[in-house]
CSV table of C-alpha atoms in Angstrom, one decimal:
chain,number,residue,atom,x,y,z
L,1,UNK,CA,49.9,11.4,-67.0
L,2,UNK,CA,48.6,7.9,-66.3
L,3,UNK,CA,47.7,9.0,-62.8
L,4,UNK,CA,45.9,12.1,-64.1
L,5,UNK,CA,43.9,9.9,-66.5
L,6,UNK,CA,43.1,7.4,-63.7
L,7,UNK,CA,41.8,10.2,-61.4
L,8,UNK,CA,39.8,11.7,-64.2
L,9,UNK,CA,38.1,8.3,-64.8
L,10,UNK,CA,37.1,8.5,-61.1
L,11,UNK,CA,35.4,11.8,-61.7
L,12,UNK,CA,38.2,14.1,-60.4
L,13,UNK,CA,37.5,17.4,-62.3
L,14,UNK,CA,40.8,18.9,-61.0
L,15,UNK,CA,42.8,16.1,-62.6
L,16,UNK,CA,40.8,16.4,-65.7
L,17,UNK,CA,41.6,20.1,-65.8
L,18,UNK,CA,45.3,19.2,-65.9
L,19,UNK,CA,44.7,16.7,-68.7
L,20,UNK,CA,43.0,19.5,-70.7
L,21,UNK,CA,45.9,21.9,-70.1
L,22,UNK,CA,48.4,19.3,-71.2
L,23,UNK,CA,46.6,18.4,-74.5
L,24,UNK,CA,44.5,21.4,-75.5
L,25,UNK,CA,47.3,22.9,-77.7
L,26,UNK,CA,47.6,19.8,-79.8
L,27,UNK,CA,43.8,19.4,-80.0
L,28,UNK,CA,43.5,23.0,-81.1
L,29,UNK,CA,46.2,22.6,-83.7
L,30,UNK,CA,44.4,19.7,-85.3
L,31,UNK,CA,41.1,21.4,-85.2
L,32,UNK,CA,42.5,24.7,-86.6
L,33,UNK,CA,44.3,22.9,-89.4
L,34,UNK,CA,41.1,21.0,-90.3
L,35,UNK,CA,38.8,24.0,-90.1
L,36,UNK,CA,41.0,27.0,-90.8
L,37,UNK,CA,38.9,29.0,-88.4
L,38,UNK,CA,40.1,30.0,-84.9
L,39,UNK,CA,36.7,30.3,-83.3
L,40,UNK,CA,35.3,27.1,-84.7
L,41,UNK,CA,38.5,25.3,-83.6
L,42,UNK,CA,38.0,26.5,-80.0
L,43,UNK,CA,34.5,25.3,-80.0
L,44,UNK,CA,35.6,21.9,-81.4
L,45,UNK,CA,38.2,21.6,-78.7
L,46,UNK,CA,35.7,22.4,-76.0
L,47,UNK,CA,33.1,20.0,-77.3
L,48,UNK,CA,35.8,17.3,-77.8
L,49,UNK,CA,37.0,17.5,-74.2
L,50,UNK,CA,33.5,17.3,-72.9
L,51,UNK,CA,33.1,14.1,-74.9
L,52,UNK,CA,36.4,12.9,-73.5
L,53,UNK,CA,35.1,13.5,-70.0
L,54,UNK,CA,31.9,11.7,-70.6
L,55,UNK,CA,33.5,8.6,-72.1
L,56,UNK,CA,36.8,8.5,-70.4
L,57,UNK,CA,35.9,5.3,-68.7
L,58,UNK,CA,36.0,3.7,-72.1
L,59,UNK,CA,39.5,4.8,-72.8
L,60,UNK,CA,41.8,1.8,-73.3
L,61,UNK,CA,45.2,2.6,-71.5
L,62,UNK,CA,47.0,0.3,-74.0
L,63,UNK,CA,46.3,3.0,-76.6
L,64,UNK,CA,48.1,6.3,-76.7
L,65,UNK,CA,45.9,9.0,-75.1
L,66,UNK,CA,46.7,11.4,-77.9
L,67,UNK,CA,45.5,8.9,-80.5
L,68,UNK,CA,42.2,8.5,-78.6
L,69,UNK,CA,41.9,12.3,-78.2
L,70,UNK,CA,42.7,12.9,-81.9
L,71,UNK,CA,40.0,10.4,-82.9
L,72,UNK,CA,37.4,12.4,-80.9
L,73,UNK,CA,38.6,15.7,-82.2
L,74,UNK,CA,38.6,14.4,-85.7
L,75,UNK,CA,35.0,13.2,-85.4
L,76,UNK,CA,33.9,16.6,-84.1
L,77,UNK,CA,35.8,18.3,-86.9
L,78,UNK,CA,34.2,16.2,-89.5
L,79,UNK,CA,30.7,16.9,-88.0
L,80,UNK,CA,31.6,20.6,-88.2
L,81,UNK,CA,32.8,20.4,-91.8
L,82,UNK,CA,29.7,18.5,-92.9
L,83,UNK,CA,27.4,20.9,-91.0
L,84,UNK,CA,29.3,23.8,-92.6
L,85,UNK,CA,28.9,22.1,-96.0
L,86,UNK,CA,25.1,21.6,-95.4
L,87,UNK,CA,24.7,25.2,-94.6
L,88,UNK,CA,26.5,26.1,-97.8
L,89,UNK,CA,29.3,27.9,-96.0
L,90,UNK,CA,32.1,25.5,-96.8
L,91,UNK,CA,34.6,28.3,-97.1
L,92,UNK,CA,33.1,31.0,-95.1
L,93,UNK,CA,36.6,32.4,-94.7
L,94,UNK,CA,37.5,31.4,-98.2
L,95,UNK,CA,40.7,32.4,-99.8
L,96,UNK,CA,40.5,35.6,-101.8
L,97,UNK,CA,43.1,34.6,-104.4
L,98,UNK,CA,46.2,36.2,-102.9
L,99,UNK,CA,48.3,36.2,-99.7
L,100,UNK,CA,48.6,39.4,-97.7
L,101,UNK,CA,52.2,38.5,-96.8
L,102,UNK,CA,54.1,35.5,-95.6
L,103,UNK,CA,53.4,32.8,-98.1
L,104,UNK,CA,54.7,35.0,-101.0
L,105,UNK,CA,57.8,35.8,-99.1
L,106,UNK,CA,60.0,32.8,-99.7
L,107,UNK,CA,63.3,34.5,-98.7
L,108,UNK,CA,63.1,33.1,-95.1
L,109,UNK,CA,62.1,29.5,-95.1
L,110,UNK,CA,61.9,29.5,-91.3
L,111,UNK,CA,59.4,32.3,-91.1
L,112,UNK,CA,56.3,31.0,-89.5
L,113,UNK,CA,52.7,32.0,-90.3
L,114,UNK,CA,50.3,33.9,-88.1
L,115,UNK,CA,46.9,32.3,-87.3
L,116,UNK,CA,45.3,34.5,-90.0
L,117,UNK,CA,47.9,33.6,-92.6
L,118,UNK,CA,47.6,29.9,-91.8
L,119,UNK,CA,43.8,30.0,-92.0
L,120,UNK,CA,44.1,31.7,-95.5
L,121,UNK,CA,46.7,29.2,-96.8
L,122,UNK,CA,44.9,26.1,-95.4
L,123,UNK,CA,41.6,27.4,-96.8
L,124,UNK,CA,43.2,27.8,-100.2
L,125,UNK,CA,45.0,24.5,-100.3
L,126,UNK,CA,42.1,22.3,-99.1
L,127,UNK,CA,39.4,24.1,-100.9
L,128,UNK,CA,38.4,21.2,-103.1
L,129,UNK,CA,39.2,18.4,-100.7
L,130,UNK,CA,36.5,16.2,-99.1
L,131,UNK,CA,36.3,16.2,-95.3
L,132,UNK,CA,38.0,12.8,-95.3
L,133,UNK,CA,40.8,13.9,-97.6
L,134,UNK,CA,41.3,17.0,-95.6
L,135,UNK,CA,41.5,14.9,-92.4
L,136,UNK,CA,44.0,12.4,-93.8
L,137,UNK,CA,46.2,15.2,-95.2
L,138,UNK,CA,46.1,17.1,-91.9
L,139,UNK,CA,46.9,14.1,-89.8
L,140,UNK,CA,49.7,12.7,-92.0
L,141,UNK,CA,51.4,15.8,-93.5
L,142,UNK,CA,50.8,18.5,-90.9
L,143,UNK,CA,50.4,16.6,-87.6
L,144,UNK,CA,53.0,14.1,-88.9
L,145,UNK,CA,51.2,11.0,-87.7
L,146,UNK,CA,52.3,7.7,-89.1
L,147,UNK,CA,50.0,5.8,-91.5
L,148,UNK,CA,49.2,3.3,-88.7
L,149,UNK,CA,48.3,6.2,-86.4
L,150,UNK,CA,46.1,7.8,-89.0
L,151,UNK,CA,44.4,4.4,-89.4
L,152,UNK,CA,43.8,4.1,-85.7
L,153,UNK,CA,42.4,7.7,-85.4
L,154,UNK,CA,40.2,7.6,-88.5
L,155,UNK,CA,39.3,3.9,-88.7
L,156,UNK,CA,40.3,4.0,-92.4
L,157,UNK,CA,42.3,1.2,-94.0
L,158,UNK,CA,45.9,1.9,-95.1
L,159,UNK,CA,44.8,1.7,-98.7
L,160,UNK,CA,42.1,4.2,-98.2
L,161,UNK,CA,44.4,6.5,-96.4
L,162,UNK,CA,47.0,6.4,-99.2
L,163,UNK,CA,44.3,7.0,-101.9
L,164,UNK,CA,42.9,10.0,-100.0
L,165,UNK,CA,46.4,11.3,-99.3
L,166,UNK,CA,47.5,11.0,-102.9
L,167,UNK,CA,44.5,12.9,-104.1
L,168,UNK,CA,45.0,15.6,-101.5
L,169,UNK,CA,48.7,16.1,-102.3
L,170,UNK,CA,48.0,16.2,-106.0
L,171,UNK,CA,45.3,18.8,-105.5
L,172,UNK,CA,47.5,20.9,-103.2
L,173,UNK,CA,50.4,20.7,-105.7
L,174,UNK,CA,48.0,22.0,-108.4
L,175,UNK,CA,46.8,24.8,-106.3
L,176,UNK,CA,50.4,25.9,-105.6
L,177,UNK,CA,51.3,25.6,-109.3
L,178,UNK,CA,48.4,27.9,-110.1
L,179,UNK,CA,49.2,30.3,-107.3
L,180,UNK,CA,52.9,30.6,-108.2
L,181,UNK,CA,52.2,30.4,-111.9
L,182,UNK,CA,54.3,27.3,-112.4
L,183,UNK,CA,53.5,24.7,-115.1
L,184,UNK,CA,55.1,21.6,-113.8
L,185,UNK,CA,55.6,18.4,-115.8
L,186,UNK,CA,52.7,16.8,-114.0
L,187,UNK,CA,54.5,14.0,-112.4
Y,1,UNK,CA,70.1,12.8,-118.5
Y,2,UNK,CA,66.6,12.4,-119.8
Y,3,UNK,CA,63.5,14.1,-118.2
Y,4,UNK,CA,62.3,10.9,-116.5
Y,5,UNK,CA,65.5,10.5,-114.6
Y,6,UNK,CA,65.5,14.3,-113.9
Y,7,UNK,CA,62.0,14.2,-112.3
Y,8,UNK,CA,63.1,11.3,-110.1
Y,9,UNK,CA,66.1,13.3,-108.9
Y,10,UNK,CA,64.1,16.5,-108.4
Y,11,UNK,CA,62.0,14.7,-105.8
Y,12,UNK,CA,65.0,13.1,-104.1
Y,13,UNK,CA,66.8,16.5,-104.1
Y,14,UNK,CA,63.8,18.1,-102.4
Y,15,UNK,CA,64.3,15.6,-99.6
Y,16,UNK,CA,68.1,16.2,-99.6
Y,17,UNK,CA,68.8,12.7,-100.7
Y,18,UNK,CA,70.8,13.2,-103.9
Y,19,UNK,CA,74.5,12.7,-104.1
Y,20,UNK,CA,76.9,15.4,-105.3
Y,21,UNK,CA,77.4,14.0,-108.8
Y,22,UNK,CA,73.5,13.5,-109.1
Y,23,UNK,CA,73.0,17.1,-108.0
Y,24,UNK,CA,75.5,18.4,-110.6
Y,25,UNK,CA,73.9,16.4,-113.4
Y,26,UNK,CA,70.4,17.5,-112.4
Y,27,UNK,CA,71.4,21.2,-112.3
Y,28,UNK,CA,72.9,20.8,-115.8
Y,29,UNK,CA,69.6,19.3,-117.1
Y,30,UNK,CA,67.5,22.0,-115.5
Y,31,UNK,CA,69.5,24.7,-117.3
Y,32,UNK,CA,68.6,23.2,-120.7
Y,33,UNK,CA,65.0,21.9,-119.9
Y,34,UNK,CA,62.3,24.4,-119.1
Y,35,UNK,CA,59.6,21.8,-118.3
Y,36,UNK,CA,61.9,20.1,-115.7
Y,37,UNK,CA,63.0,23.4,-114.3
Y,38,UNK,CA,59.3,24.3,-113.7
Y,39,UNK,CA,58.8,21.0,-112.1
Y,40,UNK,CA,61.8,21.6,-109.8
Y,41,UNK,CA,60.4,25.0,-108.8
Y,42,UNK,CA,57.0,23.5,-108.0
Y,43,UNK,CA,58.5,20.7,-106.0
Y,44,UNK,CA,60.6,23.1,-104.0
Y,45,UNK,CA,57.7,25.5,-103.5
Y,46,UNK,CA,55.5,22.6,-102.3
Y,47,UNK,CA,58.1,21.4,-100.0
Y,48,UNK,CA,58.7,24.9,-98.6
Y,49,UNK,CA,54.9,25.5,-98.1
Y,50,UNK,CA,54.4,22.1,-96.4
Y,51,UNK,CA,57.4,22.8,-94.2
Y,52,UNK,CA,56.0,26.1,-93.1
Y,53,UNK,CA,52.6,24.6,-92.5
Y,54,UNK,CA,54.1,22.0,-90.3
Y,55,UNK,CA,56.3,24.3,-88.3
Y,56,UNK,CA,53.7,27.1,-88.0
Y,57,UNK,CA,51.7,25.8,-85.0
Y,58,UNK,CA,48.4,27.7,-84.7
Y,59,UNK,CA,48.5,29.8,-81.5
Y,60,UNK,CA,45.8,29.0,-79.0
Y,61,UNK,CA,45.0,32.4,-77.4
Y,62,UNK,CA,43.7,32.6,-73.8
Y,63,UNK,CA,44.2,28.9,-73.1
Y,64,UNK,CA,43.1,29.3,-69.5
Y,65,UNK,CA,39.7,30.6,-70.6
Y,66,UNK,CA,39.2,27.5,-72.7
Y,67,UNK,CA,40.1,25.2,-69.7
Y,68,UNK,CA,37.5,27.1,-67.7
Y,69,UNK,CA,34.9,26.7,-70.4
Y,70,UNK,CA,35.5,23.0,-70.6
Y,71,UNK,CA,35.4,22.5,-66.8
Y,72,UNK,CA,32.2,24.5,-66.7
Y,73,UNK,CA,30.8,22.3,-69.4
Y,74,UNK,CA,31.5,19.1,-67.4
Y,75,UNK,CA,30.3,20.4,-64.1
Y,76,UNK,CA,27.4,18.4,-62.8
Y,77,UNK,CA,28.3,15.5,-65.1
Y,78,UNK,CA,30.3,12.5,-64.1
Y,79,UNK,CA,32.0,10.1,-66.5
Y,80,UNK,CA,29.5,7.5,-67.7
Y,81,UNK,CA,29.9,4.3,-65.6
Y,82,UNK,CA,29.1,1.7,-68.3
Y,83,UNK,CA,32.2,0.4,-70.1
Y,84,UNK,CA,30.0,-1.4,-72.6
Y,85,UNK,CA,28.8,1.9,-74.1
Y,86,UNK,CA,25.2,2.6,-75.1
Y,87,UNK,CA,22.1,0.8,-74.2
Y,88,UNK,CA,22.0,-0.7,-77.7
Y,89,UNK,CA,25.5,-2.0,-77.3
Y,90,UNK,CA,24.5,-3.6,-74.0
Y,91,UNK,CA,21.5,-5.2,-75.8
Y,92,UNK,CA,23.5,-6.6,-78.6
Y,93,UNK,CA,26.1,-8.0,-76.1
Y,94,UNK,CA,23.3,-9.6,-74.2
Y,95,UNK,CA,21.7,-11.1,-77.3
Y,96,UNK,CA,24.8,-13.2,-77.9
Y,97,UNK,CA,24.2,-15.1,-74.7
Y,98,UNK,CA,22.7,-18.6,-74.9
Y,99,UNK,CA,19.0,-18.7,-74.3
Y,100,UNK,CA,18.5,-15.0,-74.7
Y,101,UNK,CA,16.9,-15.3,-78.1
Y,102,UNK,CA,14.4,-17.9,-76.8
Y,103,UNK,CA,13.6,-15.8,-73.8
Y,104,UNK,CA,13.3,-12.7,-76.0
Y,105,UNK,CA,10.9,-14.6,-78.3
Y,106,UNK,CA,8.8,-15.8,-75.4
Y,107,UNK,CA,8.5,-12.2,-74.1
Y,108,UNK,CA,7.5,-10.9,-77.5
Y,109,UNK,CA,4.9,-13.8,-77.9
Y,110,UNK,CA,3.5,-13.0,-74.4
Y,111,UNK,CA,3.1,-9.3,-75.4
Y,112,UNK,CA,1.5,-10.2,-78.7
Y,113,UNK,CA,-0.9,-12.6,-76.9
Y,114,UNK,CA,-1.8,-10.0,-74.3
Y,115,UNK,CA,-2.4,-7.5,-77.1
Y,116,UNK,CA,-4.7,-9.8,-78.9
Y,117,UNK,CA,-6.7,-10.6,-75.8
Y,118,UNK,CA,-7.1,-6.9,-75.1
Y,119,UNK,CA,-8.3,-6.5,-78.7
Y,120,UNK,CA,-10.9,-9.3,-78.2
Y,121,UNK,CA,-12.1,-7.6,-75.0
Y,122,UNK,CA,-12.4,-4.4,-76.9
Y,123,UNK,CA,-14.4,-6.0,-79.7
Y,124,UNK,CA,-16.8,-7.6,-77.1
Y,125,UNK,CA,-17.2,-4.3,-75.3
Y,126,UNK,CA,-18.0,-2.5,-78.6
Y,127,UNK,CA,-20.5,-5.2,-79.5
Y,128,UNK,CA,-22.2,-4.9,-76.1
Y,129,UNK,CA,-22.3,-1.2,-76.4
Y,130,UNK,CA,-23.9,-1.5,-79.8
Y,131,UNK,CA,-26.6,-3.7,-78.4
Y,132,UNK,CA,-27.3,-1.2,-75.6
Y,133,UNK,CA,-27.5,1.6,-78.0
Y,134,UNK,CA,-29.9,-0.4,-80.2
Y,135,UNK,CA,-32.1,-1.1,-77.1
Y,136,UNK,CA,-32.0,2.5,-76.1
Y,137,UNK,CA,-33.3,3.5,-79.5
Y,138,UNK,CA,-36.1,1.0,-79.4
Y,139,UNK,CA,-39.4,2.2,-77.7
Y,140,UNK,CA,-39.4,1.2,-74.1
Y,141,UNK,CA,-42.9,-0.2,-74.5
Y,142,UNK,CA,-44.2,-1.6,-77.8
Y,143,UNK,CA,-46.8,0.3,-79.5
Y,144,UNK,CA,-49.6,-2.1,-78.6
Y,145,UNK,CA,-52.5,-2.7,-80.8
Y,146,UNK,CA,-55.9,-2.7,-79.0
Y,147,UNK,CA,-58.6,-4.5,-80.8
Y,148,UNK,CA,-62.1,-5.8,-80.2
Y,149,UNK,CA,-64.5,-7.6,-82.5
Y,150,UNK,CA,-66.7,-5.6,-84.7
Y,151,UNK,CA,-69.6,-7.3,-83.1
Y,152,UNK,CA,-68.7,-6.0,-79.6
Y,153,UNK,CA,-68.1,-2.6,-81.0
Y,154,UNK,CA,-71.5,-2.5,-82.6
Y,155,UNK,CA,-73.1,-3.7,-79.3
Y,156,UNK,CA,-71.5,-0.7,-77.6
Y,157,UNK,CA,-72.3,2.1,-80.0
Y,158,UNK,CA,-74.8,0.7,-82.4
Y,159,UNK,CA,-74.1,-0.7,-85.9
Y,160,UNK,CA,-75.3,2.3,-87.8
Y,161,UNK,CA,-73.0,4.7,-85.8
Y,162,UNK,CA,-69.8,2.7,-85.9
Y,163,UNK,CA,-68.8,3.2,-89.4
Y,164,UNK,CA,-69.1,7.1,-89.5
Y,165,UNK,CA,-67.4,7.2,-86.1
Y,166,UNK,CA,-64.2,5.5,-87.2
Y,167,UNK,CA,-64.1,6.8,-90.7
Y,168,UNK,CA,-61.0,8.9,-91.4
Y,169,UNK,CA,-59.4,7.9,-88.0
Y,170,UNK,CA,-56.4,5.8,-87.5
Y,171,UNK,CA,-58.7,3.0,-86.4
Y,172,UNK,CA,-58.2,0.0,-88.8
Y,173,UNK,CA,-61.0,-2.3,-89.7
Y,174,UNK,CA,-60.6,-5.9,-90.8
Y,175,UNK,CA,-63.4,-8.4,-91.6
Y,176,UNK,CA,-63.9,-9.2,-87.9
Y,177,UNK,CA,-62.1,-6.7,-85.7
Y,178,UNK,CA,-61.4,-3.0,-85.3
Y,179,UNK,CA,-57.9,-2.1,-84.0
Y,180,UNK,CA,-56.2,1.0,-82.8
Y,181,UNK,CA,-52.6,1.7,-81.7
Y,182,UNK,CA,-52.0,2.6,-78.2
Y,183,UNK,CA,-50.3,5.9,-79.2
Y,184,UNK,CA,-53.5,6.9,-81.0
Y,185,UNK,CA,-56.0,5.8,-78.4
Y,186,UNK,CA,-55.7,8.7,-76.1
Y,187,UNK,CA,-56.3,11.2,-78.8
Y,188,UNK,CA,-59.2,9.2,-80.2
Y,189,UNK,CA,-60.9,8.5,-76.9
Y,190,UNK,CA,-63.2,11.6,-76.9
Y,191,UNK,CA,-64.4,10.9,-80.4
Y,192,UNK,CA,-64.8,7.2,-79.8
Y,193,UNK,CA,-66.7,7.7,-76.7
Y,194,UNK,CA,-65.9,6.5,-73.2
Y,195,UNK,CA,-67.4,3.0,-73.5
Y,196,UNK,CA,-65.7,2.1,-76.8
Y,197,UNK,CA,-62.4,3.6,-75.6
Y,198,UNK,CA,-62.5,1.8,-72.3
Y,199,UNK,CA,-63.3,-1.4,-74.0
Y,200,UNK,CA,-60.4,-1.0,-76.4
Y,201,UNK,CA,-58.1,-0.1,-73.6
Y,202,UNK,CA,-59.2,-3.2,-71.6
Y,203,UNK,CA,-58.3,-5.4,-74.6
Y,204,UNK,CA,-54.6,-4.9,-74.0
Y,205,UNK,CA,-52.5,-7.5,-72.2
Y,206,UNK,CA,-50.4,-4.8,-70.9
Y,207,UNK,CA,-50.9,-4.3,-67.1
Y,208,UNK,CA,-52.6,-1.0,-66.3
Y,209,UNK,CA,-49.8,0.0,-64.0
Y,210,UNK,CA,-47.4,0.1,-67.0
Y,211,UNK,CA,-49.6,2.5,-68.8
Y,212,UNK,CA,-49.8,5.5,-66.5
Y,213,UNK,CA,-49.3,8.1,-69.1
Y,214,UNK,CA,-52.0,6.6,-71.3
Y,215,UNK,CA,-54.4,6.4,-68.4
Y,216,UNK,CA,-53.8,9.9,-67.4
Y,217,UNK,CA,-54.3,11.1,-71.0
Y,218,UNK,CA,-57.5,9.2,-71.3
Y,219,UNK,CA,-58.8,10.4,-68.0
Y,220,UNK,CA,-58.0,13.9,-69.0
Y,221,UNK,CA,-59.7,13.4,-72.4
Y,222,UNK,CA,-62.9,11.8,-71.3
Y,223,UNK,CA,-65.4,13.8,-69.5
Y,224,UNK,CA,-67.4,10.8,-68.4
Y,225,UNK,CA,-66.3,8.2,-66.0
Y,226,UNK,CA,-64.0,5.6,-67.4
Y,227,UNK,CA,-63.9,2.1,-65.9
Y,228,UNK,CA,-60.5,0.5,-66.2
Y,229,UNK,CA,-60.0,-3.2,-65.8
Y,230,UNK,CA,-56.5,-4.1,-65.1
Y,231,UNK,CA,-54.9,-6.8,-67.2
Y,232,UNK,CA,-58.2,-7.7,-68.8
Y,233,UNK,CA,-58.7,-8.9,-72.3
Y,234,UNK,CA,-61.8,-8.2,-74.4
Y,235,UNK,CA,-62.2,-11.6,-75.9
């Protein structure tokens, strides 16, 4: 991988193509989980890799490439979310209040969601989250990054990450309580 | 077991971190406490949902097309060469060097001085232009007053005829002299008569060659011959 990155910095488009192939799935997962929209996620991935190409000479090899890539994808996602918010379409595929299938079916915990089901669920869970809360939650709880990695990607302090994460988790818990008609003890 | 302890164990249990005796005690509590039972359901449901979200990787369809789009997007562009980033970053890096601020101040001062000099030139140019315009608006030749003494005038046309002749005309009369403006002389020439007109004309200091239009006008106006005396003065 180091060789592919080095050749990419020298302007080798073929090597860069290999770099894209190796990482586009992870970049797409992050973008999709942030935006809950397949088309927008594809656009974000495309824009992010073009930015990677333009600034790849600034990449510091002592840093994990995925951390650097996630930082770029995250910025493009935040721009997209804010743009979406400005155009008053924050939840343009907003949740309609019920799942078609999948999420209600709890008999098989290993059942995975389709893209459409995932988009519905993520839209519902992160409906009231700010873009930053959504980003921190996605990176920490879905992409399973460490707090230190989230800090490196977002530039936020650990304290800020924990505060945003706590709010996001509480909100998601309340959404699920409402969805499943559960009145918890509020711990 | 009280509810506080039960809540703590509910969260541990969701992570599979309770011992067998703790699990037994928790289950017993949940059977008798509806609030804690609801909390346990919610924690389990949240954990299940998060697990599914984590394990359900969004599927990227047609990945090859996305690679092609990206490669098309970068074609014609090469990675930027500067490691220091933008022009502004380069400027701020440079500004940290010793002597840069002094040199920068000198350059700014030079530009300000140059600007002020240019402004001064502009002001001078405007002033000169104003003067030229004022000159252009002034008559190219002053409206000369021609005058002769009343005594000379009476000699020419007779004392009794002078007063009726000039009455009601632009000819002004003082105690000693009669005067007429150059611009009026041509039109007055026929009524004043050739001799008086020529005498008035000859009173000007203006050289004859500078009065071509007036001479032509007078020549056209007078039927009799008119004797012009260049540069002469009547007194």
